[in-house]
Short mmCIF file of C-alpha atoms and ligand atoms in Angstrom, two decimals:
data_model
loop_
_atom_site.label_atom_id
_atom_site.label_comp_id
_atom_site.label_asym_id
_atom_site.label_seq_id
_atom_site.Cartn_x
_atom_site.Cartn_y
_atom_site.Cartn_z
CA MET A 1 67.16 100.42 161.04
CA ARG A 2 64.76 103.30 161.55
CA LYS A 3 62.59 102.44 164.51
CA VAL A 4 59.26 102.94 162.73
CA ILE A 5 60.18 100.63 159.90
CA LEU A 6 61.64 98.19 162.33
CA ALA A 7 58.34 98.08 164.21
CA ALA A 8 56.46 97.44 160.98
CA ALA A 9 58.99 94.92 159.84
CA ALA A 10 58.81 93.12 163.16
CA ALA A 11 55.14 92.45 162.51
CA LEU A 12 55.99 91.09 159.07
CA PHE A 13 58.75 88.87 160.26
CA ALA A 14 57.14 87.72 163.51
CA SER A 15 56.51 84.13 162.55
CA PRO A 16 57.65 81.56 165.13
CA ALA A 17 60.48 80.55 162.84
CA ALA A 18 61.70 84.12 162.64
CA LEU A 19 61.70 84.55 166.39
CA ALA A 20 63.66 81.38 167.11
CA ILE A 21 67.18 82.37 166.11
CA PRO A 22 69.03 79.24 165.03
CA PRO A 23 72.76 78.94 165.61
CA LEU A 24 74.85 80.28 162.73
CA PRO A 25 75.92 77.64 160.26
CA PRO A 26 79.60 76.70 160.52
CA PRO A 27 81.90 77.82 157.70
CA LEU A 28 81.30 75.59 154.71
CA PRO A 29 83.95 73.84 152.70
CA PRO A 30 84.91 76.19 149.87
CA ALA A 31 83.46 73.92 147.19
CA ALA A 32 79.90 74.34 148.50
CA PRO A 33 78.42 77.39 146.79
CA PRO A 34 76.35 79.90 148.79
CA LYS A 35 72.59 79.48 148.55
CA LEU A 36 71.91 83.17 148.11
CA MET A 37 74.06 85.68 146.22
CA ILE A 38 73.38 89.27 147.27
CA VAL A 39 74.75 92.01 145.03
CA ILE A 40 74.48 95.53 146.42
CA SER A 41 75.04 98.82 144.63
CA VAL A 42 75.51 101.96 146.72
CA ASP A 43 74.80 104.78 144.28
CA GLN A 44 77.63 107.38 144.08
CA PHE A 45 79.75 105.52 146.68
CA SER A 46 83.19 106.56 145.47
CA ALA A 47 86.38 104.83 146.55
CA ASP A 48 87.40 108.23 147.94
CA LEU A 49 84.47 107.96 150.39
CA TRP A 50 85.30 104.32 151.12
CA ASP A 51 88.92 105.21 151.96
CA GLU A 52 87.88 108.12 154.15
CA TYR A 53 85.13 106.34 156.09
CA ARG A 54 86.51 102.80 156.34
CA PRO A 55 87.96 103.41 159.86
CA GLN A 56 84.58 104.77 161.04
CA PHE A 57 82.50 101.77 159.96
CA THR A 58 81.38 99.31 162.62
CA GLY A 59 78.29 97.75 160.98
CA GLY A 60 77.61 96.18 157.61
CA PHE A 61 80.53 97.83 155.83
CA ALA A 62 82.88 96.66 158.60
CA ARG A 63 81.63 93.11 158.13
CA LEU A 64 82.26 93.29 154.37
CA ALA A 65 85.72 94.74 155.03
CA GLY A 66 86.55 91.34 156.55
CA GLY A 67 86.25 89.76 153.10
CA ALA A 68 88.03 90.65 149.87
CA VAL A 69 88.36 94.45 149.62
CA PHE A 70 89.37 96.03 146.35
CA ARG A 71 89.69 99.75 147.04
CA ASN A 72 90.75 100.38 143.44
CA GLY A 73 87.69 99.19 141.53
CA TYR A 74 86.90 101.03 138.32
CA GLN A 75 83.78 101.91 136.43
CA SER A 76 86.34 102.18 133.66
CA HIS A 77 84.27 104.01 131.04
CA ALA A 78 83.91 107.78 130.48
CA THR A 79 80.19 108.44 131.01
CA THR A 80 80.03 107.66 134.73
CA GLU A 81 76.26 107.83 135.14
CA THR A 82 73.81 105.61 136.99
CA CYS A 83 72.36 103.53 134.18
CA PRO A 84 75.65 102.60 132.46
CA GLY A 85 77.31 101.98 135.82
CA HIS A 86 74.58 99.59 136.91
CA SER A 87 74.69 97.88 133.51
CA THR A 88 78.33 96.86 134.11
CA LEU A 89 77.80 95.38 137.58
CA LEU A 90 76.10 92.12 136.65
CA THR A 91 76.63 91.71 132.92
CA GLY A 92 80.44 91.58 133.01
CA ASP A 93 80.46 94.01 130.10
CA ARG A 94 81.33 97.67 129.64
CA PRO A 95 78.70 100.10 128.29
CA ALA A 96 80.12 99.74 124.75
CA ARG A 97 78.77 96.17 124.91
CA THR A 98 75.77 96.56 127.20
CA GLY A 99 74.52 99.37 124.93
CA ILE A 100 73.68 101.46 128.01
CA ILE A 101 75.99 104.35 127.17
CA ALA A 102 74.31 106.95 129.40
CA ASN A 103 71.12 107.57 131.38
CA GLY A 104 69.62 108.80 128.11
CA TRP A 105 70.54 109.39 124.48
CA ALA A 106 69.02 110.72 121.27
CA THR A 107 67.38 108.47 118.68
CA TRP A 108 66.21 110.61 115.78
CA ASN A 109 64.08 107.86 114.22
CA ALA A 110 62.23 107.11 117.47
CA PRO A 111 58.54 106.52 116.67
CA ARG A 112 57.35 109.52 118.71
CA ALA A 113 57.85 113.27 119.08
CA ASP A 114 60.31 112.99 122.00
CA LYS A 115 63.59 111.78 120.50
CA LEU A 116 65.35 111.57 123.86
CA ILE A 117 65.42 107.95 125.03
CA TYR A 118 65.57 106.90 128.68
CA CYS A 119 68.00 104.00 129.13
CA GLY A 120 65.37 101.77 130.74
CA GLU A 121 62.35 102.37 128.54
CA ASP A 122 60.64 101.03 125.43
CA GLU A 123 60.02 104.11 123.30
CA SER A 124 57.87 102.15 120.84
CA VAL A 125 55.02 102.06 123.40
CA PRO A 126 52.39 104.56 122.18
CA GLY A 127 51.74 107.60 124.33
CA THR A 128 55.14 107.56 126.05
CA ASP A 129 57.94 110.09 126.32
CA SER A 130 61.27 109.98 128.12
CA ASP A 131 59.65 111.24 131.34
CA HIS A 132 56.49 109.11 131.15
CA TYR A 133 57.86 105.83 129.93
CA ARG A 134 57.22 102.10 129.99
CA LEU A 135 60.08 100.43 131.83
CA SER A 136 61.84 97.82 129.70
CA THR A 137 65.14 95.98 129.25
CA VAL A 138 64.88 96.38 125.46
CA HIS A 139 68.02 98.56 125.26
CA LEU A 140 70.22 96.18 127.25
CA ARG A 141 72.17 94.29 124.59
CA VAL A 142 73.60 91.49 126.77
CA PRO A 143 72.26 89.02 129.35
CA THR A 144 72.72 89.60 133.07
CA PHE A 145 74.05 87.19 135.68
CA GLY A 146 70.42 86.62 136.72
CA ASP A 147 69.49 85.70 133.14
CA LEU A 148 72.34 83.17 132.94
CA LEU A 149 71.61 81.85 136.43
CA LYS A 150 68.00 81.09 135.59
CA SER A 151 68.85 79.43 132.30
CA ARG A 152 71.37 77.18 134.09
CA PHE A 153 69.28 76.58 137.23
CA PRO A 154 65.57 76.97 136.40
CA ALA A 155 64.69 76.74 140.12
CA SER A 156 66.79 79.83 140.93
CA LYS A 157 64.89 82.94 141.96
CA VAL A 158 66.01 86.41 140.88
CA VAL A 159 64.74 89.34 142.94
CA ALA A 160 65.63 93.04 142.57
CA VAL A 161 64.79 95.79 145.07
CA ALA A 162 66.12 99.31 144.58
CA GLY A 163 65.59 102.98 145.23
CA ASN A 164 65.39 103.70 141.53
CA ASP A 165 64.07 101.79 138.54
CA ARG A 166 67.24 101.76 136.43
CA SER A 167 69.23 100.17 139.23
CA ALA A 168 66.66 97.39 139.68
CA LEU A 169 66.30 96.93 135.92
CA MET A 170 69.98 96.82 134.94
CA MET A 171 71.02 94.59 137.85
CA SER A 172 68.28 92.00 137.32
CA GLY A 173 67.69 91.88 133.54
CA ARG A 174 65.06 90.00 131.60
CA SER A 175 64.49 87.08 133.97
CA ALA A 176 63.60 88.78 137.25
CA ASP A 177 60.92 87.01 139.28
CA GLN A 178 60.30 90.13 141.35
CA ARG A 179 61.48 93.68 140.69
CA TRP A 180 60.53 96.54 143.03
CA TYR A 181 61.70 100.15 143.00
CA TRP A 182 60.50 103.35 144.63
CA GLY A 183 57.68 105.18 142.84
CA ASP A 184 56.36 108.46 144.22
CA ASN A 185 54.63 106.98 147.21
CA GLY A 186 55.77 103.40 147.67
CA PHE A 187 57.59 100.56 145.96
CA VAL A 188 56.15 99.66 142.56
CA THR A 189 56.90 96.97 139.98
CA ASP A 190 56.88 96.69 136.20
CA LEU A 191 56.34 92.92 136.32
CA ALA A 192 53.05 91.07 136.13
CA ALA A 193 54.25 88.40 138.59
CA ILE A 194 52.16 87.54 141.64
CA GLN A 195 53.17 90.01 144.32
CA PRO A 196 54.49 88.89 147.69
CA LYS A 197 51.96 89.66 150.43
CA SER A 198 54.57 91.52 152.47
CA VAL A 199 54.95 94.24 149.80
CA ALA A 200 51.67 95.98 150.71
CA ALA A 201 52.41 95.81 154.44
CA THR A 202 55.96 97.11 153.97
CA ASN A 203 54.73 99.96 151.76
CA ALA A 204 52.13 100.86 154.39
CA ALA A 205 54.80 100.96 157.10
CA ILE A 206 57.04 103.19 154.98
CA ARG A 207 54.17 105.60 154.17
CA LYS A 208 53.42 105.82 157.87
CA MET A 209 57.07 106.63 158.55
CA ILE A 210 57.13 109.36 155.88
CA ALA A 211 53.92 110.90 157.22
CA ALA A 212 55.53 111.39 160.64
CA PRO A 213 58.46 113.68 161.46
CA PRO A 214 61.78 111.80 161.21
CA GLU A 215 63.78 110.67 164.17
CA PRO A 216 66.53 113.29 164.54
CA LEU A 217 70.01 112.06 163.71
CA VAL A 218 72.67 112.89 166.28
CA ALA A 219 76.02 113.57 164.64
CA PRO A 220 78.95 111.69 166.20
CA PRO A 221 82.10 113.81 166.67
CA PHE A 222 83.59 112.60 163.36
CA CYS A 223 80.55 114.00 161.50
CA ALA A 224 80.09 117.09 163.69
CA ALA A 225 83.65 118.10 162.80
CA LYS A 226 82.51 118.36 159.17
CA ALA A 227 79.57 120.67 159.97
CA GLN A 228 80.79 123.81 158.25
CA PRO A 229 78.22 125.80 156.24
CA ILE A 230 79.50 126.47 152.72
CA ALA A 231 78.03 129.35 150.72
CA ILE A 232 76.94 128.53 147.18
CA PRO A 233 75.84 131.36 144.85
CA GLU A 234 72.06 131.40 144.23
CA HIS A 235 71.61 128.49 146.62
CA ALA A 236 71.16 127.90 150.35
CA PRO A 237 74.41 126.97 152.16
CA VAL A 238 75.19 123.26 152.57
CA GLY A 239 77.56 121.32 154.79
CA ALA A 240 76.00 121.46 158.27
CA GLY A 241 72.66 119.76 157.53
CA THR A 242 71.22 116.90 159.55
CA LEU A 243 69.17 115.19 156.80
CA THR A 244 65.97 116.05 158.56
CA ARG A 245 62.70 116.68 156.71
CA ALA A 246 59.17 117.90 157.26
CA ALA A 247 56.53 115.30 158.12
CA GLY A 248 55.11 113.95 154.88
CA ASP A 249 57.94 115.22 152.65
CA ALA A 250 58.46 112.22 150.36
CA GLY A 251 61.02 114.14 148.28
CA ALA A 252 63.35 114.86 151.19
CA PHE A 253 62.83 111.26 152.35
CA ARG A 254 64.91 110.14 149.36
CA ALA A 255 67.92 112.19 150.47
CA SER A 256 67.93 110.57 153.90
CA PRO A 257 69.03 107.24 155.41
CA GLU A 258 65.35 106.29 155.73
CA TYR A 259 65.33 105.66 151.99
CA ASP A 260 68.03 102.97 152.04
CA ALA A 261 66.57 101.49 155.23
CA SER A 262 63.25 101.12 153.38
CA VAL A 263 64.94 99.31 150.48
CA LEU A 264 66.67 96.95 152.91
CA VAL A 265 63.42 96.20 154.77
CA MET A 266 61.70 95.48 151.46
CA ALA A 267 64.61 93.25 150.41
CA ALA A 268 64.47 91.37 153.71
CA ALA A 269 60.71 90.89 153.30
CA HIS A 270 61.33 89.24 149.93
CA VAL A 271 64.04 86.98 151.33
CA ARG A 272 61.67 85.86 154.08
CA GLU A 273 58.48 85.39 152.10
CA LEU A 274 60.01 83.87 148.96
CA GLY A 275 62.43 81.67 150.91
CA LEU A 276 65.49 83.02 149.13
CA GLY A 277 68.56 80.98 150.01
CA LYS A 278 66.43 78.04 151.12
CA GLY A 279 65.77 76.36 147.78
CA SER A 280 67.54 73.68 145.76
CA ALA A 281 69.31 76.19 143.47
CA PRO A 282 71.23 79.40 144.21
CA ASP A 283 69.10 82.54 144.31
CA LEU A 284 70.06 86.13 143.45
CA LEU A 285 69.00 89.27 145.30
CA THR A 286 70.11 92.61 143.87
CA VAL A 287 69.82 95.67 146.11
CA GLY A 288 70.11 99.24 144.82
CA LEU A 289 70.71 101.81 147.58
CA SER A 290 70.14 105.28 146.13
CA ALA A 291 70.16 107.66 149.12
CA THR A 292 73.93 108.27 148.99
CA ASP A 293 73.48 109.61 145.45
CA TYR A 294 70.63 111.92 146.47
CA VAL A 295 72.64 113.18 149.44
CA GLY A 296 75.69 113.70 147.21
CA HIS A 297 73.73 115.69 144.63
CA LYS A 298 71.89 117.76 147.22
CA TYR A 299 74.74 118.57 149.63
CA GLY A 300 78.01 117.41 148.02
CA THR A 301 80.21 114.66 149.37
CA GLY A 302 82.37 116.46 151.95
CA GLY A 303 79.97 117.74 154.60
CA GLN A 304 78.16 116.51 157.68
CA GLU A 305 75.24 115.33 155.53
CA MET A 306 77.24 112.64 153.68
CA CYS A 307 78.85 111.62 156.96
CA LEU A 308 75.47 111.02 158.61
CA GLN A 309 74.21 109.15 155.54
CA LEU A 310 77.17 106.75 155.34
CA LEU A 311 77.29 105.96 159.05
CA GLU A 312 73.53 105.30 159.13
CA LEU A 313 73.80 103.12 156.03
CA ASP A 314 76.62 101.18 157.71
CA ARG A 315 74.35 100.51 160.67
CA ASP A 316 71.33 99.59 158.53
CA LEU A 317 73.39 97.20 156.40
CA GLY A 318 74.63 95.58 159.61
CA ASP A 319 71.03 95.10 160.77
CA PHE A 320 70.10 93.64 157.38
CA PHE A 321 72.91 91.08 157.49
CA SER A 322 72.12 90.19 161.11
CA ARG A 323 68.54 89.50 160.13
CA LEU A 324 69.66 87.13 157.36
CA ASP A 325 71.99 85.43 159.87
CA SER A 326 69.08 84.94 162.25
CA TRP A 327 67.23 83.13 159.49
CA GLY A 328 70.14 80.72 159.01
CA ILE A 329 70.75 81.66 155.40
CA ASP A 330 74.07 80.81 153.75
CA TYR A 331 74.66 83.93 151.67
CA ALA A 332 77.53 85.71 149.96
CA VAL A 333 77.70 89.44 149.24
CA ALA A 334 79.27 91.54 146.52
CA LEU A 335 79.05 95.32 146.95
CA SER A 336 80.13 98.14 144.67
CA ALA A 337 78.87 101.40 143.16
CA ASP A 338 77.58 102.60 139.81
CA HIS A 339 80.02 105.56 139.85
CA GLY A 340 81.83 107.85 142.26
CA GLY A 341 81.29 111.57 142.71
CA LEU A 342 82.83 115.00 143.08
CA ASP A 343 82.33 117.39 145.99
CA ILE A 344 80.98 120.91 145.48
CA PRO A 345 83.71 123.18 144.06
CA GLU A 346 83.08 125.83 146.76
CA ARG A 347 84.22 123.41 149.51
CA ALA A 348 86.88 121.74 147.36
CA LYS A 349 88.49 125.16 146.83
CA LEU A 350 88.66 125.71 150.60
CA ARG A 351 90.46 122.36 150.83
CA GLY A 352 93.10 123.39 148.33
CA VAL A 353 91.71 122.06 145.04
CA VAL A 354 92.69 125.18 143.15
CA ASP A 355 91.10 124.24 139.80
CA ALA A 356 87.67 123.38 141.28
CA ALA A 357 84.96 125.41 139.53
CA ARG A 358 81.46 125.28 138.13
CA VAL A 359 80.98 124.99 134.41
CA ASP A 360 80.77 128.19 132.39
CA PRO A 361 77.06 128.79 131.66
CA ASN A 362 78.14 129.56 128.07
CA LEU A 363 79.29 126.01 127.51
CA THR A 364 75.88 124.64 126.52
CA PRO A 365 75.24 123.02 123.11
CA LYS A 366 73.04 126.03 122.36
CA ALA A 367 75.84 128.52 123.10
CA ILE A 368 78.46 126.56 121.14
CA GLY A 369 75.95 126.11 118.32
CA ASP A 370 75.45 129.89 118.24
CA ILE A 371 79.21 130.39 117.85
CA VAL A 372 79.24 127.95 114.92
CA ALA A 373 76.20 129.65 113.37
CA LYS A 374 77.95 133.01 113.56
CA GLU A 375 81.08 131.59 111.91
CA THR A 376 79.19 129.86 109.11
CA GLY A 377 76.45 132.41 108.62
CA TRP A 378 73.82 129.69 109.03
CA ILE A 379 70.45 130.28 110.59
CA GLY A 380 68.89 127.64 112.80
CA PRO A 381 70.06 125.15 115.44
CA ILE A 382 73.47 123.48 115.02
CA LEU A 383 73.64 121.27 118.12
CA ALA A 384 70.74 119.40 119.74
CA ASP A 385 69.86 120.48 123.25
CA VAL A 386 70.71 117.08 124.82
CA GLY A 387 73.11 117.20 127.77
CA VAL A 388 75.91 119.70 128.44
CA THR A 389 78.96 117.43 128.16
CA GLY A 390 79.66 113.87 127.11
CA ASP A 391 77.70 112.87 124.01
CA ILE A 392 76.76 115.89 121.89
CA TYR A 393 74.52 115.55 118.81
CA LEU A 394 74.41 117.65 115.66
CA ASP A 395 70.98 118.97 114.80
CA GLN A 396 69.18 116.22 112.90
CA HIS A 397 68.36 118.52 109.96
CA LEU A 398 72.02 119.08 109.01
CA ARG A 399 73.02 116.95 106.00
CA GLY A 400 76.08 116.08 103.91
CA ALA A 401 78.83 118.69 103.64
CA ASP A 402 76.99 121.04 106.03
CA ARG A 403 77.09 118.34 108.62
CA SER A 404 80.85 117.78 108.30
CA ARG A 405 81.50 121.50 108.39
CA ALA A 406 79.30 121.97 111.47
CA LEU A 407 81.02 119.07 113.22
CA ALA A 408 84.51 120.46 112.57
CA ALA A 409 83.47 123.96 113.65
CA ALA A 410 81.78 122.68 116.84
CA ILE A 411 84.81 120.58 117.82
CA ALA A 412 87.08 123.59 117.26
CA ALA A 413 84.78 125.85 119.32
CA TYR A 414 84.70 123.38 122.20
CA LYS A 415 88.47 122.90 122.10
CA ARG A 416 89.03 126.66 122.33
CA HIS A 417 87.10 126.86 125.61
CA PRO A 418 89.41 127.01 128.67
CA GLN A 419 87.30 124.49 130.66
CA VAL A 420 87.34 121.84 127.91
CA TYR A 421 89.93 119.05 128.12
CA ALA A 422 89.09 117.33 124.82
CA ALA A 423 86.47 117.02 122.10
CA PHE A 424 86.43 113.89 119.92
CA SER A 425 84.46 113.17 116.76
CA LYS A 426 82.39 110.00 116.55
CA GLU A 427 84.70 108.71 113.79
CA GLU A 428 87.76 109.27 115.97
CA ILE A 429 86.19 107.31 118.83
CA ALA A 430 85.02 104.48 116.55
CA ARG A 431 88.57 104.09 115.19
CA THR A 432 89.97 103.66 118.74
CA ALA A 433 90.53 100.05 119.82
CA MET A 434 88.57 98.84 122.86
CA PRO A 435 90.99 99.18 125.79
CA SER A 436 91.88 96.36 128.15
CA GLY A 437 94.28 95.77 131.02
CA ASP A 438 94.93 98.17 133.91
CA PRO A 439 92.12 100.78 133.73
CA THR A 440 94.32 103.43 135.39
CA ARG A 441 96.48 103.43 132.27
CA TRP A 442 93.72 104.05 129.76
CA SER A 443 93.89 107.29 127.80
CA VAL A 444 90.84 109.56 127.91
CA ILE A 445 89.69 108.57 124.40
CA GLU A 446 89.98 104.90 125.43
CA ARG A 447 87.63 105.63 128.35
CA VAL A 448 85.27 107.30 125.89
CA ARG A 449 85.57 104.25 123.61
CA ALA A 450 84.31 102.05 126.46
CA SER A 451 81.18 104.26 126.57
CA PHE A 452 80.67 104.21 122.77
CA ASP A 453 77.83 102.63 120.82
CA PRO A 454 77.70 103.35 117.06
CA GLU A 455 73.90 103.64 117.01
CA ARG A 456 73.36 105.59 120.22
CA SER A 457 76.42 107.76 120.79
CA GLY A 458 76.60 111.43 119.86
CA ASP A 459 78.36 112.95 116.85
CA LEU A 460 81.03 114.28 119.18
CA TYR A 461 82.09 113.73 122.77
CA VAL A 462 83.17 116.59 125.03
CA VAL A 463 85.32 116.11 128.15
CA LEU A 464 85.68 118.88 130.71
CA LYS A 465 88.93 119.41 132.59
CA PRO A 466 89.23 117.68 136.00
CA ASN A 467 87.37 119.26 138.94
CA ILE A 468 84.89 121.18 136.77
CA THR A 469 81.35 120.56 138.06
CA PRO A 470 79.08 120.37 135.01
CA ILE A 471 76.10 122.03 136.72
CA GLY A 472 75.54 125.73 137.22
CA HIS A 473 74.69 127.66 140.37
CA ALA A 474 70.94 127.82 140.07
CA ALA A 475 70.39 124.11 139.39
CA GLY A 476 68.55 121.96 141.96
CA SER A 477 71.61 119.77 142.48
CA VAL A 478 74.84 121.32 143.73
CA ALA A 479 77.20 118.43 142.93
CA THR A 480 77.35 115.58 140.45
CA HIS A 481 79.36 112.89 138.61
CA GLY A 482 79.58 111.67 135.03
CA SER A 483 83.16 112.47 134.02
CA PRO A 484 86.03 110.18 132.88
CA TRP A 485 88.13 111.31 135.87
CA ASP A 486 89.00 108.92 138.67
CA TYR A 487 86.92 110.65 141.36
CA ASP A 488 83.94 109.49 139.27
CA ARG A 489 85.43 106.19 138.03
CA ARG A 490 87.02 104.67 141.13
CA VAL A 491 84.67 102.69 143.38
CA PRO A 492 85.13 100.04 146.07
CA ILE A 493 84.46 96.41 145.11
CA LEU A 494 83.87 94.12 148.08
CA PHE A 495 83.21 90.37 148.30
CA TRP A 496 82.20 88.69 151.53
CA ARG A 497 81.11 85.30 152.74
CA ARG A 498 81.21 83.86 156.22
CA GLY A 499 84.50 82.11 156.87
CA MET A 500 86.37 83.64 153.98
CA THR A 501 89.96 84.78 154.34
CA ALA A 502 90.33 88.57 154.41
CA SER A 503 92.38 90.25 151.69
CA ALA A 504 92.86 93.83 150.53
CA PRO A 505 94.73 93.88 147.24
CA ASN A 506 95.69 97.27 145.84
CA GLU A 507 95.50 96.13 142.22
CA ALA A 508 93.17 98.02 139.90
CA ILE A 509 90.19 95.92 138.81
CA GLU A 510 86.98 96.75 136.98
CA THR A 511 83.34 96.48 137.97
CA VAL A 512 82.89 94.16 134.98
CA ASP A 513 85.00 91.65 136.94
CA ILE A 514 82.19 91.28 139.52
CA MET A 515 79.91 89.16 137.31
CA PRO A 516 82.37 86.39 136.36
CA THR A 517 83.54 86.31 139.99
CA VAL A 518 80.08 85.91 141.56
CA ALA A 519 79.26 83.39 138.82
CA ALA A 520 82.26 81.32 139.90
CA MET A 521 81.14 81.65 143.53
CA VAL A 522 77.78 80.00 142.80
CA GLY A 523 79.15 77.45 140.33
CA LEU A 524 77.82 79.04 137.15
CA PRO A 525 80.30 78.61 134.31
CA VAL A 526 81.07 81.80 132.38
CA ALA A 527 83.45 81.13 129.52
CA SER A 528 86.62 83.22 129.69
CA GLY A 529 86.46 85.86 126.97
CA SER A 530 82.67 85.78 126.66
CA VAL A 531 82.45 89.01 128.66
CA ASN A 532 84.80 92.00 129.16
CA GLY A 533 85.39 91.12 132.83
CA HIS A 534 87.71 88.54 134.36
CA CYS A 535 87.02 86.19 137.26
CA LEU A 536 89.09 87.30 140.27
CA SER A 537 90.97 84.18 141.31
CA GLY A 538 92.55 85.91 144.31
CA VAL A 539 89.24 86.13 146.18
CA SER A 540 89.14 83.52 148.95
CA GLY A 541 86.90 80.57 148.06
CA VAL A 542 86.51 81.56 144.40
CA TYR A 543 87.62 78.94 141.88
CA CYS A 544 87.71 80.53 138.46
CA PRO A 545 87.08 78.35 135.40
CA ARG A 546 90.12 77.73 133.26
ZN1 ZN B 601 74.11 106.81 140.23
#
């Protein structure tokens, strides 16, 4: 871990018990459940990145690779964004059931002027808007693993630590004992629970680290070979960066390995102080590591920057696991991602992806709405200015026959555009049966169906062709995710526990399979068919209920 944090953390953890490293516990008989279940999400960690970097990993990822490795995991739905992706990880349900269809959606009868709803907020709180919100699980329609764990084992503790609030919220649910996520200048919580003493000390150590210049990262040859500056119109070149930042730059801190290291130190502090894994019932720790997503958005996925980020994260995860080992904790780990990601089209083109391009700036709801207005002779907005692709909403003032006519004209206008793969009406999506089985065989509208909620979804859904980046040149981010294509859907799913037999099946599974599997690991019965996911009986030491 970063040396400054490590120094601070050393002070936190320097109790006599922490210094005396006990021998590791021997492998347990498979029937004995682990005392601590750790579920980690690495934001934007695509299976493409996993496949590419797996041979380079020597730390925490290498340890997990000695367990059950599913390189074909799927966030099977269409809207591959952070909030829906995290909502699948520990509920066992797809967004169509969790209700978390996107990071945000429109609710025209919201009791406030701002009709855009953030996935993790309660919009009924007076004085809020979608940027200044009260964090809440009110939109999550199903219980989480943590909720079920605590109802089955009241002594279980559920703790969430993450880089961003929606990760912590969606992975922990309604029953979290502690929930911490990065604010602007330290980890903050939305819970009224008594705060662990180590939170203030850890925050102080992280602030001290941010105030100082970062330790320079030295690129190993594998990363240095990727250091090729790529020109992007109206933007500084990317590709050869070293993830450095100015002293005190808390924004750049988030697109650096220091960010994930801080989350891991905070998580370790909770394990230590709250005695996670030492009680009479199994505990749950969820960890949301967001830096990979920030690095991906800021620099793309194919340059030296992502390389440095992933190799540092590998090392920091290794340090985190070693620390838990030194405390004699019997833990199991599941690790996956909320979605994958797509590299910048400028670099993808150089690598032979001939159809890689940025979205046409004339493909906004406003521009398409203007085309419809011209055709119909109407004056006034046709499409709401909410998002560029995915869920698109008709203007709330359109009624009756006007509404149907506007919908048909908008779908036709989208379909005519050369970058558009498909445009579906809400009715068409609602009529589609919920898909099941091998997620690689789902049609595009079936993927959209898995992201559909009758109350929250748009009036139409627009899918761009593969390899179209839905952000323009002048945007802050240069790369993104969110599509129904496999570079955004396919993520690694890893399970690890000391003593387990390694396996690496190639079968396609879904992230909704994680919840019933970790539930079986800790002896929590989840009735087959009660969630979208299936317990993975092929994972060593997992005995799925019949
Ligand atoms: Zn994300």
